[in-house]
Coordinates of C-alpha atoms in Angstrom, one line a residue:
X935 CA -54.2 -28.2 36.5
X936 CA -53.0 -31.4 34.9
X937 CA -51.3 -31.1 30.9
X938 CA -53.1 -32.4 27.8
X939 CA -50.2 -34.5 27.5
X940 CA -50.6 -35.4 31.3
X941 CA -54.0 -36.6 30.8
X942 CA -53.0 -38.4 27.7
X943 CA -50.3 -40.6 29.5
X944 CA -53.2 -41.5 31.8
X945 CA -55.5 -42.2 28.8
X946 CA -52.4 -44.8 27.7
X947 CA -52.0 -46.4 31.4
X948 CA -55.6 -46.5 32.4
X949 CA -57.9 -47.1 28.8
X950 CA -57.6 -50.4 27.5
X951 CA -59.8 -52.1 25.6
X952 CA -60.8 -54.5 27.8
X953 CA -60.8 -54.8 31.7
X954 CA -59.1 -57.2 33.8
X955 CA -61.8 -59.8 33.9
X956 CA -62.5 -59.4 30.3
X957 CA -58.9 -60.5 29.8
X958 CA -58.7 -63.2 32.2
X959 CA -61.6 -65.0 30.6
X960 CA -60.4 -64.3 27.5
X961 CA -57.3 -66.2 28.3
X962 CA -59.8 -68.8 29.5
X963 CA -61.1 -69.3 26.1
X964 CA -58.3 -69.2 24.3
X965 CA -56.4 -72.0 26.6
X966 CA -59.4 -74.0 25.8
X967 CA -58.5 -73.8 21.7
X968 CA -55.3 -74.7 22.3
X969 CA -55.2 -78.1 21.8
X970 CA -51.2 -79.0 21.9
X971 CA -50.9 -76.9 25.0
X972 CA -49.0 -73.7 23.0
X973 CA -49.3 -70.3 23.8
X974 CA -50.8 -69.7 20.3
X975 CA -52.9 -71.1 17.2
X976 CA -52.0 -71.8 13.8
X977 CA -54.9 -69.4 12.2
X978 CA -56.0 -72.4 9.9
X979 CA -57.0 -74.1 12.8
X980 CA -58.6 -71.4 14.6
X981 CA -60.6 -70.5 11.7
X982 CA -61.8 -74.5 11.5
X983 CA -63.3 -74.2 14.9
X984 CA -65.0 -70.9 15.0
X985 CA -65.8 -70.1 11.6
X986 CA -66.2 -74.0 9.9
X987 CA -68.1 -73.0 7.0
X988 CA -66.5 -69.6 6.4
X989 CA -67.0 -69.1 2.3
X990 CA -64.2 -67.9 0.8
X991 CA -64.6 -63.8 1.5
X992 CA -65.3 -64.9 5.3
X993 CA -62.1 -66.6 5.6
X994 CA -59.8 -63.3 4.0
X995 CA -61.6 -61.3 6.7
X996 CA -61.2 -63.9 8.9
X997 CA -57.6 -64.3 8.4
X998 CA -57.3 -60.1 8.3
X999 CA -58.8 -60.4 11.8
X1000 CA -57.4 -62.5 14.0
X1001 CA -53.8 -62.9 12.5
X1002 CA -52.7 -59.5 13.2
X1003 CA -49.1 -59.9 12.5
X1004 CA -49.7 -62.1 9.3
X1005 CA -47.4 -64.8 10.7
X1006 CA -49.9 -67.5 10.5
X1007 CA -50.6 -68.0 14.2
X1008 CA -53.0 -66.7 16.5
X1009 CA -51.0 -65.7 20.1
X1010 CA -53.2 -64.9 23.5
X1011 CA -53.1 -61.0 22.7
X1012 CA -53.9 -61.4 19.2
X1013 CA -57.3 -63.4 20.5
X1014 CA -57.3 -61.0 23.4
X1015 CA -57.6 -57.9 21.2
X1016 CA -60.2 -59.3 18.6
X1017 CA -62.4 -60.4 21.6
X1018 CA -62.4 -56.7 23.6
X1019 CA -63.1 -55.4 20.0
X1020 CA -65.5 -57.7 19.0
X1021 CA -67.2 -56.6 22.8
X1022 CA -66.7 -53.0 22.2
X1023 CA -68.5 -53.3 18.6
X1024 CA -71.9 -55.3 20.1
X1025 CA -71.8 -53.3 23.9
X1026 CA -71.3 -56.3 26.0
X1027 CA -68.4 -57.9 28.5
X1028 CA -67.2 -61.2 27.6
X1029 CA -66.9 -62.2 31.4
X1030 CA -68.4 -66.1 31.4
X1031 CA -65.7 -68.8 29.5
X1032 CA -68.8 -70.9 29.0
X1033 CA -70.5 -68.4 26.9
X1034 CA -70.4 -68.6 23.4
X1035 CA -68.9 -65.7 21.6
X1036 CA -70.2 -64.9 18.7
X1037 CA -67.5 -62.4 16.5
X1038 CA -69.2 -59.9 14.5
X1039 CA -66.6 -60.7 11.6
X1040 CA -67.6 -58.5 9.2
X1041 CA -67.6 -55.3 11.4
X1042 CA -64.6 -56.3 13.0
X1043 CA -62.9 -56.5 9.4
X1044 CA -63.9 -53.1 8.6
X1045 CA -62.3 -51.5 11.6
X1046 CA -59.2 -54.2 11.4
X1047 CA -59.1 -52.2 8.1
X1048 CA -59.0 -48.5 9.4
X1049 CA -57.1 -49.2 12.4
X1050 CA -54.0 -50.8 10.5
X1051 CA -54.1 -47.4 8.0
X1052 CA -53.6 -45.3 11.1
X1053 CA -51.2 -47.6 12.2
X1054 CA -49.3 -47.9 9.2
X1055 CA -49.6 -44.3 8.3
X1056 CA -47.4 -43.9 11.0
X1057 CA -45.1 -46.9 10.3
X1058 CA -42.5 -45.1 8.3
X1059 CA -40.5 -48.3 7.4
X1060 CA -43.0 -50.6 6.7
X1061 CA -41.9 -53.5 9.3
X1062 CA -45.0 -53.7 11.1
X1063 CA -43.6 -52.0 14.5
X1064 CA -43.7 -48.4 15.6
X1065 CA -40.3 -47.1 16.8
X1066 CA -39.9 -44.4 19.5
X1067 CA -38.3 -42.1 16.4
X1068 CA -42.0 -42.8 14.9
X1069 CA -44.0 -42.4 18.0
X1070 CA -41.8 -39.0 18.5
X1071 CA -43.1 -38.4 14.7
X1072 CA -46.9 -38.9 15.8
X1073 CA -46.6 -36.6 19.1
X1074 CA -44.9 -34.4 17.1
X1075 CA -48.1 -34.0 14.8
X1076 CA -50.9 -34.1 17.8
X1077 CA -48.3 -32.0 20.2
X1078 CA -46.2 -29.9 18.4
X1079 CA -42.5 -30.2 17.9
X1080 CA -41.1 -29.7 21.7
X1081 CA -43.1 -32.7 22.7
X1082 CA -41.9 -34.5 19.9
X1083 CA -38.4 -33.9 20.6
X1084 CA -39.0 -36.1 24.5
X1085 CA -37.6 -39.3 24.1
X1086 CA -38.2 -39.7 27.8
X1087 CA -42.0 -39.4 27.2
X1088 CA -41.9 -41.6 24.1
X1089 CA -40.2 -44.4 26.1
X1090 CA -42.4 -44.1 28.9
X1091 CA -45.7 -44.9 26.2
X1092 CA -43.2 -47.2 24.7
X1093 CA -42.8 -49.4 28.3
X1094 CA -47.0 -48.8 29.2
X1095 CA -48.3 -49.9 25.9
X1096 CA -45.8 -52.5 24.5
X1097 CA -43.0 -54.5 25.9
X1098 CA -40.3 -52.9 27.3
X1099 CA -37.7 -55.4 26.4
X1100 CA -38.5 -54.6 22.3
X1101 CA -38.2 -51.1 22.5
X1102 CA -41.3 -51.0 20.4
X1103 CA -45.1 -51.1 19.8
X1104 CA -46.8 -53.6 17.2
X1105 CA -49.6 -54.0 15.9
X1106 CA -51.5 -55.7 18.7
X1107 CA -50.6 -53.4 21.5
X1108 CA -51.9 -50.5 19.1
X1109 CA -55.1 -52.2 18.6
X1110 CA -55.2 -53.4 22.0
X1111 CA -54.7 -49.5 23.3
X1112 CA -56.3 -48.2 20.3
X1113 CA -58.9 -45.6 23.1
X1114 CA -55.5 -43.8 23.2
X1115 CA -54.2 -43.7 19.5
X1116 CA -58.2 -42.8 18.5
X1117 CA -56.9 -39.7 20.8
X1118 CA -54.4 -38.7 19.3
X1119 CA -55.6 -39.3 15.9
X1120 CA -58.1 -37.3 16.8
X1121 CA -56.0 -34.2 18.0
X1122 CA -54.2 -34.2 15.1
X1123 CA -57.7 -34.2 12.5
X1124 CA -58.3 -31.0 14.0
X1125 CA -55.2 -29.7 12.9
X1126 CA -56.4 -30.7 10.1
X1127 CA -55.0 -34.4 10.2
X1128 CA -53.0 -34.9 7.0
X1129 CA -50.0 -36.5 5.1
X1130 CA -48.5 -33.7 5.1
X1131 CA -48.4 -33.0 9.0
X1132 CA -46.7 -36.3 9.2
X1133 CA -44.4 -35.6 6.7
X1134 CA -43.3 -32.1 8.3
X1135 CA -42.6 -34.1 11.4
X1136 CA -41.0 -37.2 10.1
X1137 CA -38.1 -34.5 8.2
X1138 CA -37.9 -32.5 11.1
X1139 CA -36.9 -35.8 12.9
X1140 CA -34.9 -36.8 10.6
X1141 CA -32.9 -33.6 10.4
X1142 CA -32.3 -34.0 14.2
X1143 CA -30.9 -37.2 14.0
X1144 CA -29.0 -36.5 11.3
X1145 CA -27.5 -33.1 12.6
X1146 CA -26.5 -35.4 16.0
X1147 CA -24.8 -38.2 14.0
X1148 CA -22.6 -35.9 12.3
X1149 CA -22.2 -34.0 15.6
X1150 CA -20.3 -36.8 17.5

């Protein structure tokens, strides 16, 4: 019989929130609002063409939405992961690139909202990327501290979900694999989920890296 965290790791490889198809016409679109040819959007102009007559709380949500990073520019997975959402909230597939989308900006500002609380209640330092020290902290909470302590297993979420290269997970490859964070969110809320369950984790990590620092 498979682990919990076995079937976990196969939530992370296999539950996205969009499908192949869904992603390939979503590239689709988006090529077609890029203009200059770029791989991505200033979020000005982006607003211009889908939301022209935004008033002026439309266009905060707006901006909350689709520029995920707050950088000012909308990239493919930024688009990619506000589309799957925006098909997730109304129960359809975006699978047509003739079809016009229409975003459900207001809902999708609300759970923009929630999910960047989890995300950042996991972002100890405030830069906008979880670590693998901070994805040990949040397996440590939904796991228990021996799966916490597996670097191996935090690198191996670390290369499925985000980029191998950065050694890290933002903001976009949460949202856009947010089926398996809602997991293990929801594993810990039956602990109950709290600040404090964090907190236990995050001092236990730090005492292990500090106790190997000054042990080489």
């Amino acid at each position: 019989m498979p682990s919990i965290m076995t079937v976990f790791l196969q939530i992370a490889e296999l539950t996205m929130l969009s499908d192949d198809e869904q992603k390939t016409t979503s590239a689709l679109i988006f090529r077609q609002l890029c203009t200059d040819g770029n791989c991505e959007v200033p979020v000005s102009a982006l607003q211009k063409e889908l939301f022209p007559d935004a008033t002026e709380s439309q266009l905060s949500d707006f901006y909350l939405v689709f520029d995920l990073n707050g950088d000012k520019t909308v990239t493919l997975e930024e688009f990619q992961a506000v589309l799957a959402l925006n098909d997730q909230l109304n129960g359809i597939r975006t699978v047509d690139p003739s079809q016009v989308v229409h975003f459900n900006l207001d809902s999708l500002a609300h759970l923009v909202r929630i999910y960047k609380e989890m995300f950042e209640m996991v972002d100890d330092d405030d830069n906008g990327r979880l670590s693998m020290s901070e994805l040990l902290v949040l397996l440590s909470a939904a796991f228990g501290l021996e799966v916490g302590q597996d670097r191996s297993l935090a690198q191996h979420i670390i290369h499925t979900i985000g980029k191998p290269e950065n050694g890290f997970i933002d903001f976009t490859e949460f949202l856009n694999h947010i089926p398996f964070f809602l997991a293990l969110h929801q594993r810990v809320c039956s602990d109950p989920f709290s600040l404090e369950v964090i907190q236990v984790a995050r001092d236990t990590m730090r005492w292990r890296i500090d106790s190997t620092s000054s042990s080489t």
